PDB file of C-alpha atoms in Angstrom:
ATOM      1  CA  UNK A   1      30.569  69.168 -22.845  1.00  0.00           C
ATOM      2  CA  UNK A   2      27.496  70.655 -24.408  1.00  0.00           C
ATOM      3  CA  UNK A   3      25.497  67.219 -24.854  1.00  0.00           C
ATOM      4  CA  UNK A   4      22.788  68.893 -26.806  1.00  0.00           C
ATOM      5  CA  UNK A   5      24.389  70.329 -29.320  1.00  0.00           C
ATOM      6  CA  UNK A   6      26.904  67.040 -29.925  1.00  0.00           C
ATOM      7  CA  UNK A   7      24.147  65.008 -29.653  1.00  0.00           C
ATOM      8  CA  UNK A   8      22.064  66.990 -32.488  1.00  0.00           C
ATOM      9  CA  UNK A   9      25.173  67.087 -34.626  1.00  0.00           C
ATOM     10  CA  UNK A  10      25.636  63.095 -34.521  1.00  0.00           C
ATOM     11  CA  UNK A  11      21.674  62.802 -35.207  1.00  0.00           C
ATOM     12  CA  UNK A  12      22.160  65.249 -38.001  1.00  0.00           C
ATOM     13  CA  UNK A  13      24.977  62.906 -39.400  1.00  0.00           C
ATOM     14  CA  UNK A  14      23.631  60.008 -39.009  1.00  0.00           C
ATOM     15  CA  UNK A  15      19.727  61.394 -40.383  1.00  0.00           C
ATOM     16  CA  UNK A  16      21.967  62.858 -43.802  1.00  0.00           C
ATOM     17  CA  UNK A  17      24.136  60.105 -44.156  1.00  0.00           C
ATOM     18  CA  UNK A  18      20.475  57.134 -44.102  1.00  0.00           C
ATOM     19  CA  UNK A  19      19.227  59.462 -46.166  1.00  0.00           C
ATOM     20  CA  UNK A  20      21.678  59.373 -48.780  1.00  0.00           C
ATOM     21  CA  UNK A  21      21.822  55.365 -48.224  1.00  0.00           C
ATOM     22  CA  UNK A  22      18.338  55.538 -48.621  1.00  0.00           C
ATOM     23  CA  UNK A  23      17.547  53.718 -45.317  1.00  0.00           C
ATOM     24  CA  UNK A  24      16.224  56.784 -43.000  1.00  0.00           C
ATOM     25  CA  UNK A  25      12.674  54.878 -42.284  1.00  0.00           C
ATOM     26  CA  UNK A  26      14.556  51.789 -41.326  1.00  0.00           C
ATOM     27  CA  UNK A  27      17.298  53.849 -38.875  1.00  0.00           C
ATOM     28  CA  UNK A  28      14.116  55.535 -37.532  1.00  0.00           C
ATOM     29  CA  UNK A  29      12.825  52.271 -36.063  1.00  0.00           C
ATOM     30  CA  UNK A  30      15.948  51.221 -34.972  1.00  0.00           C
ATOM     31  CA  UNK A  31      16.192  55.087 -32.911  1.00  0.00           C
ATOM     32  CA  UNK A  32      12.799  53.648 -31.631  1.00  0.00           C
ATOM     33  CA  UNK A  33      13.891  49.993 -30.297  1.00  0.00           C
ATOM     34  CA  UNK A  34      16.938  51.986 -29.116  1.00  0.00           C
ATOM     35  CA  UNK A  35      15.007  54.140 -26.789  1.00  0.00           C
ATOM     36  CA  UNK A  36      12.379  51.736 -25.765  1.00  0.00           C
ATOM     37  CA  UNK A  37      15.055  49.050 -24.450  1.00  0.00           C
ATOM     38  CA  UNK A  38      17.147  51.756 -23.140  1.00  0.00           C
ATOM     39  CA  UNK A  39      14.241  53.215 -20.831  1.00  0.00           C
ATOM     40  CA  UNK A  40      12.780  49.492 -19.919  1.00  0.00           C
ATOM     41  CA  UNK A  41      16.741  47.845 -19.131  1.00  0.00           C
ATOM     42  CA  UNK A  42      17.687  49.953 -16.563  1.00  0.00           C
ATOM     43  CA  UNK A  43      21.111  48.462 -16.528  1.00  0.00           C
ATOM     44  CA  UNK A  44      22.191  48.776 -20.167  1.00  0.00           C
ATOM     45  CA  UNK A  45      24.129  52.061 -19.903  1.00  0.00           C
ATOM     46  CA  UNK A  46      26.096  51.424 -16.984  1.00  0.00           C
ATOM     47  CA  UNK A  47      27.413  47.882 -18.852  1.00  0.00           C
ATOM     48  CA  UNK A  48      27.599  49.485 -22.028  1.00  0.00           C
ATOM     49  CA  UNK A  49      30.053  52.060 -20.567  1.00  0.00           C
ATOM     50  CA  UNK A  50      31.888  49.132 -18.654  1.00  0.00           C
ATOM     51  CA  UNK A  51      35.485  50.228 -19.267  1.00  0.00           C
ATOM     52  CA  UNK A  52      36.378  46.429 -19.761  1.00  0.00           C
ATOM     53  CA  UNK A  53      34.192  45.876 -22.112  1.00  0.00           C
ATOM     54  CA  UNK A  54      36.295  46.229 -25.790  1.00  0.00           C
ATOM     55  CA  UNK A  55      35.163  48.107 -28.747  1.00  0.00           C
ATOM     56  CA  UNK A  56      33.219  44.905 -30.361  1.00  0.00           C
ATOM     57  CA  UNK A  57      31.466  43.775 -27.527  1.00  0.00           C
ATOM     58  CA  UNK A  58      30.417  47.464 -27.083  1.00  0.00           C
ATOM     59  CA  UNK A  59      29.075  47.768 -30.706  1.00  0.00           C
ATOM     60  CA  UNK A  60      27.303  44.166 -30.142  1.00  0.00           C
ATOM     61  CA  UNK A  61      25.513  45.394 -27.500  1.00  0.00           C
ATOM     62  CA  UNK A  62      23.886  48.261 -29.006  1.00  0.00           C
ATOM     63  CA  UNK A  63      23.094  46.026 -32.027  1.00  0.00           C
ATOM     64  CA  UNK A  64      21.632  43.479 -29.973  1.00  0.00           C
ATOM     65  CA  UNK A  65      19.256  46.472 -28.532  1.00  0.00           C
ATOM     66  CA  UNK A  66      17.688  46.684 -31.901  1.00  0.00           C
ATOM     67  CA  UNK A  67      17.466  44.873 -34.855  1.00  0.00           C
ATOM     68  CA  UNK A  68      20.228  47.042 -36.819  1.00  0.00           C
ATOM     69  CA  UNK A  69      20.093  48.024 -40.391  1.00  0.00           C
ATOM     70  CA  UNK A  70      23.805  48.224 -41.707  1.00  0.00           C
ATOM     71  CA  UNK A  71      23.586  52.355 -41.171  1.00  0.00           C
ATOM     72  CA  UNK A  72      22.796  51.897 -37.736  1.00  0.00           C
ATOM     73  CA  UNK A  73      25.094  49.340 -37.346  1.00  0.00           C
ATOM     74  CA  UNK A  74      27.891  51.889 -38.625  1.00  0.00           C
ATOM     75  CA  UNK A  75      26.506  54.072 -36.416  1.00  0.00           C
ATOM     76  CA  UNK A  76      26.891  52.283 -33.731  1.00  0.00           C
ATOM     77  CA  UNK A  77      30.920  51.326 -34.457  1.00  0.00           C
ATOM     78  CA  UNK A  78      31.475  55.529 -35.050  1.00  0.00           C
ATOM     79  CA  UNK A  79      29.230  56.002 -31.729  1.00  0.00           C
ATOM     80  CA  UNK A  80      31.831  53.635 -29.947  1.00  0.00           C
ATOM     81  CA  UNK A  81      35.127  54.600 -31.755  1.00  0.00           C
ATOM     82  CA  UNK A  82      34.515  57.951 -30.692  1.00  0.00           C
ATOM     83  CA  UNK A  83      33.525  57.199 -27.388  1.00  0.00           C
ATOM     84  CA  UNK A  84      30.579  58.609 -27.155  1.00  0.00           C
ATOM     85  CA  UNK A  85      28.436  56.112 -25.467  1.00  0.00           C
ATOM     86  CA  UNK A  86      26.798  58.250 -23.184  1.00  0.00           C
ATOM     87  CA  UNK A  87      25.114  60.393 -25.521  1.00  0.00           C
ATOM     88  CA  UNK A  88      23.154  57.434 -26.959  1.00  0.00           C
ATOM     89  CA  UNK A  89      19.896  58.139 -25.677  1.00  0.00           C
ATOM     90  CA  UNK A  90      19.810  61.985 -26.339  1.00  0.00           C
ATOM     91  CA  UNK A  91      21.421  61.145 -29.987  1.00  0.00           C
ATOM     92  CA  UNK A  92      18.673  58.941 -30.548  1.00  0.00           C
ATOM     93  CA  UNK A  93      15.717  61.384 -29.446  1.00  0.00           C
ATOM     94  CA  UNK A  94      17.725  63.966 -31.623  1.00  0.00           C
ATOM     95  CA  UNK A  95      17.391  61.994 -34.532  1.00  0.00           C
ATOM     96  CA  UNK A  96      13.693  61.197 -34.310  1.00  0.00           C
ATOM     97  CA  UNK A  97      13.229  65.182 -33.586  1.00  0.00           C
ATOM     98  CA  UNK A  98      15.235  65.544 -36.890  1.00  0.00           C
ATOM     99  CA  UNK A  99      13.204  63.085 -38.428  1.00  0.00           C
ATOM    100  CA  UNK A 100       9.877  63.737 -37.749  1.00  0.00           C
ATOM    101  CA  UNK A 101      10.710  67.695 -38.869  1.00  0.00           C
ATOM    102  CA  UNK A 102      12.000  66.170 -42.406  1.00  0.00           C
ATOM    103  CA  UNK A 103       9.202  64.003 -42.807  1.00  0.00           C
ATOM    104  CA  UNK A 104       6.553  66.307 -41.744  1.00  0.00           C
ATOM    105  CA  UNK A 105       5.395  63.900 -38.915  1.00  0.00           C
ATOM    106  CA  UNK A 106       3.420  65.422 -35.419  1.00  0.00           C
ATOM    107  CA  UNK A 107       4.006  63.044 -32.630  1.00  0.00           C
ATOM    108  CA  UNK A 108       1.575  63.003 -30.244  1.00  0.00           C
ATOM    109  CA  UNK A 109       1.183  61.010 -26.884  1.00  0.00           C
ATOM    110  CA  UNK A 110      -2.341  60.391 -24.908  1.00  0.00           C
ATOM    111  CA  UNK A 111      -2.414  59.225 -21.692  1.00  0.00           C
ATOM    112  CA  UNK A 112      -5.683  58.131 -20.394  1.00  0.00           C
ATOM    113  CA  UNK A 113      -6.965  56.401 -17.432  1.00  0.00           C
ATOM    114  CA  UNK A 114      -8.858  53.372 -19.445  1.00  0.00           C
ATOM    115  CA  UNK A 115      -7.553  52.220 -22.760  1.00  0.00           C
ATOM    116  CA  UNK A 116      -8.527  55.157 -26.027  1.00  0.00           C
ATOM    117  CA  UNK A 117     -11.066  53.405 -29.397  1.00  0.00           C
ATOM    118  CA  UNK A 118      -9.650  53.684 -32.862  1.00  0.00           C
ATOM    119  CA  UNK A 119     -12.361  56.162 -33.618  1.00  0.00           C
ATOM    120  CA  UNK A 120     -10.376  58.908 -31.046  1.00  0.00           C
ATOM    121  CA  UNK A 121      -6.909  57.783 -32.233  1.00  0.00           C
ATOM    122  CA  UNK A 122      -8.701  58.387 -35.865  1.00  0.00           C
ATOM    123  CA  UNK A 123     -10.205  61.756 -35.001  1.00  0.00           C
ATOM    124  CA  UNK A 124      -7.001  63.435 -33.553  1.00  0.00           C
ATOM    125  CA  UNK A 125      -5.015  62.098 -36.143  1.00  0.00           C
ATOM    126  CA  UNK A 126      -7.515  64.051 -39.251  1.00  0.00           C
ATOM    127  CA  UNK A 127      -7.089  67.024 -36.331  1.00  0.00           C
ATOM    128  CA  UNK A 128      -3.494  67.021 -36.514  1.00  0.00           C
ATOM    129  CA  UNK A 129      -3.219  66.236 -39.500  1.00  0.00           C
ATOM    130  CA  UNK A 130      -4.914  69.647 -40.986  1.00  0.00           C
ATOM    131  CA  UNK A 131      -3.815  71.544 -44.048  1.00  0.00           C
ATOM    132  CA  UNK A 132      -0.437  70.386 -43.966  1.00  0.00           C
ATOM    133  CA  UNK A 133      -1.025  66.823 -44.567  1.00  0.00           C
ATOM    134  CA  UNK A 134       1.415  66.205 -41.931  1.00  0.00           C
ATOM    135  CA  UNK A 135       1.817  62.450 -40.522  1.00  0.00           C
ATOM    136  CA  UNK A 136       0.687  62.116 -37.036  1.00  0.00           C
ATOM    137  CA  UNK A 137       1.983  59.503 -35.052  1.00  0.00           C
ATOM    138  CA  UNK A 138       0.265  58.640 -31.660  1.00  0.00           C
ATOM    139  CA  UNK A 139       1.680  56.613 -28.700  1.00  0.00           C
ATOM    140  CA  UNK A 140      -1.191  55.740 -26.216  1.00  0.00           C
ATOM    141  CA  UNK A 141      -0.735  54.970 -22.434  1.00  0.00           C
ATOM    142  CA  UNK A 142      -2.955  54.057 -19.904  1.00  0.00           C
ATOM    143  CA  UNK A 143      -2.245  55.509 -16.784  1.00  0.00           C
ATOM    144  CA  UNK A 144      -5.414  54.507 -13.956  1.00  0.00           C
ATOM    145  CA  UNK A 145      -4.062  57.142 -11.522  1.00  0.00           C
ATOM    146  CA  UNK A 146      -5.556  60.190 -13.967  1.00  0.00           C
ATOM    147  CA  UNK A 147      -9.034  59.100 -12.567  1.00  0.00           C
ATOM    148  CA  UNK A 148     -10.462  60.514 -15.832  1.00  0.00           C
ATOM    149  CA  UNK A 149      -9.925  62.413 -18.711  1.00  0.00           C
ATOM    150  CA  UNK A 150      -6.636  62.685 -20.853  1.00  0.00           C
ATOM    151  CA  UNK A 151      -3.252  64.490 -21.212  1.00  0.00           C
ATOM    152  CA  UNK A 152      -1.928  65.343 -24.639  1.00  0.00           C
ATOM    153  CA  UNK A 153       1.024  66.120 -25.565  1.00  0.00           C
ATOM    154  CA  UNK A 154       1.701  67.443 -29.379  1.00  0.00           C
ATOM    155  CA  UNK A 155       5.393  67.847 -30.366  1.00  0.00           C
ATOM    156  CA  UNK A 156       6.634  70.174 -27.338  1.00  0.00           C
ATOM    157  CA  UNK A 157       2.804  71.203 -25.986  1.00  0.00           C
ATOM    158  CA  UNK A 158       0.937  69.837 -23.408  1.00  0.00           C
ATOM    159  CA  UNK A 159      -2.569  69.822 -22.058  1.00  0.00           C
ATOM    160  CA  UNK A 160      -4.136  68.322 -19.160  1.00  0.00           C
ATOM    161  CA  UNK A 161      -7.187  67.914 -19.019  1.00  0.00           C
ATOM    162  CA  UNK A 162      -7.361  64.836 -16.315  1.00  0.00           C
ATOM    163  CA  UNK A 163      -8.934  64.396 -13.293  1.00  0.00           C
ATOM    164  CA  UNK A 164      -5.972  64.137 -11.297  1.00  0.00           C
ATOM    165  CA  UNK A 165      -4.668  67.467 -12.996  1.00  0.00           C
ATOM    166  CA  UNK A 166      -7.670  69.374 -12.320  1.00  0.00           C
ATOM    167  CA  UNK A 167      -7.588  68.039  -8.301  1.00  0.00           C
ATOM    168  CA  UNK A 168      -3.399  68.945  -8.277  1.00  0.00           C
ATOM    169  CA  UNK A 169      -5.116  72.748  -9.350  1.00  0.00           C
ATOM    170  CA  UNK A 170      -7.746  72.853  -6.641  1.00  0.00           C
ATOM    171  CA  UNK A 171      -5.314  71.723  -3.989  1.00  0.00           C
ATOM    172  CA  UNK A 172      -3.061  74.511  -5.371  1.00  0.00           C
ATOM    173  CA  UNK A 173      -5.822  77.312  -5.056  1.00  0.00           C
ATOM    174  CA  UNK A 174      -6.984  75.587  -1.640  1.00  0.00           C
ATOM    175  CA  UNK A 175      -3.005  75.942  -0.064  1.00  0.00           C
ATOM    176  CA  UNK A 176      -1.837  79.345  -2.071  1.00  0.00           C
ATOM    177  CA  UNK A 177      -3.727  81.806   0.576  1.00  0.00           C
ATOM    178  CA  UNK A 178      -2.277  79.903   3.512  1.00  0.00           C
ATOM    179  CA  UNK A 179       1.169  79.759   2.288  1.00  0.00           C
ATOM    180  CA  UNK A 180       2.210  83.337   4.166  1.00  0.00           C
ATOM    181  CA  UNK A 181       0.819  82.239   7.163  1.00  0.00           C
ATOM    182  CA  UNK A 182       3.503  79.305   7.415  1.00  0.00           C
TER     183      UNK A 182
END
């Protein structure tokens, strides 16, 4: 099974279909509660895949991960009709991919070692933002093991320009010439 590409088509379907229902913004959040509770409940997949769990209780549980609009609720009933349970996760990152493109958006994730000021948030969003007008959305996290400075990551680039990633480069340098002796 080629998850990728089902996964995109579902997202696809699902992105056309809010649109045309006019609820894509409120589909988008529930994509975003969706992936938040399925990376911070580490046991939600394996009990939503539970083969004794029936159809409704299946399609209550995803509900209950968000708080559904009636397209994502659909969603979620052709998601577990089909059997497709698995592909949850990737279908939801698909459709915020396929969302973001339509709507123009950037996403962008810091990751700093103390917490980032509005003013920065405010400055690399009028960065990003550029010619295009495009939304920006940025997702701050504080991570105290980068020592210092930051890692960006815009749409599928990333740049590291932390502490902890320029010590990972020395220690690289440092252990590459003594590599052929080993």
């Amino acid at each position: 099974m080629n998850t990728g590409v089902i996964s995109t088509r579902y997202a696809a379907a699902l992105l056309e279909y809010a649109q045309e229902q006019s609820a894509e913004d409120a589909v988008y959040e529930n994509m975003r509660q969706l992936i938040a509770t399925l990376d911070s409940v580490k046991d939600f997949m394996p009990v939503l895949c539970n083969p004794t769990l029936g159809s409704e209780e299946r399609v209550g549980l995803i509900c209950s991960a968000v708080a559904p609009s009636e397209v994502f609720r659909r969603f979620a009933q052709l998601v577990v009709k089909e059997e497709r349970e698995e592909l949850l996760l990737f279908i939801a990152h698909a459709y915020l991919s396929l969302y973001r493109k339509a709507k123009n958006i950037r996403a962008v994730k810091i990751t700093t070692a103390v917490p980032v000021g509005d003013g920065l948030e405010e400055g690399v969003r009028r960065l990003l933002a550029g010619e295009e007008n495009a939304g920006v959305e940025i997702e701050s996290i504080v991570d105290e093991s980068l020592i210092g400075g930051f890692i960006m990551e815009v749409d599928s680039s990333r740049l590291d320009a932390s502490v902890q990633g320029q010590l990972r480069e020395i220690r690289k340098q440092l252990v590459k010439p003594y590599r052929k002796l080993v």
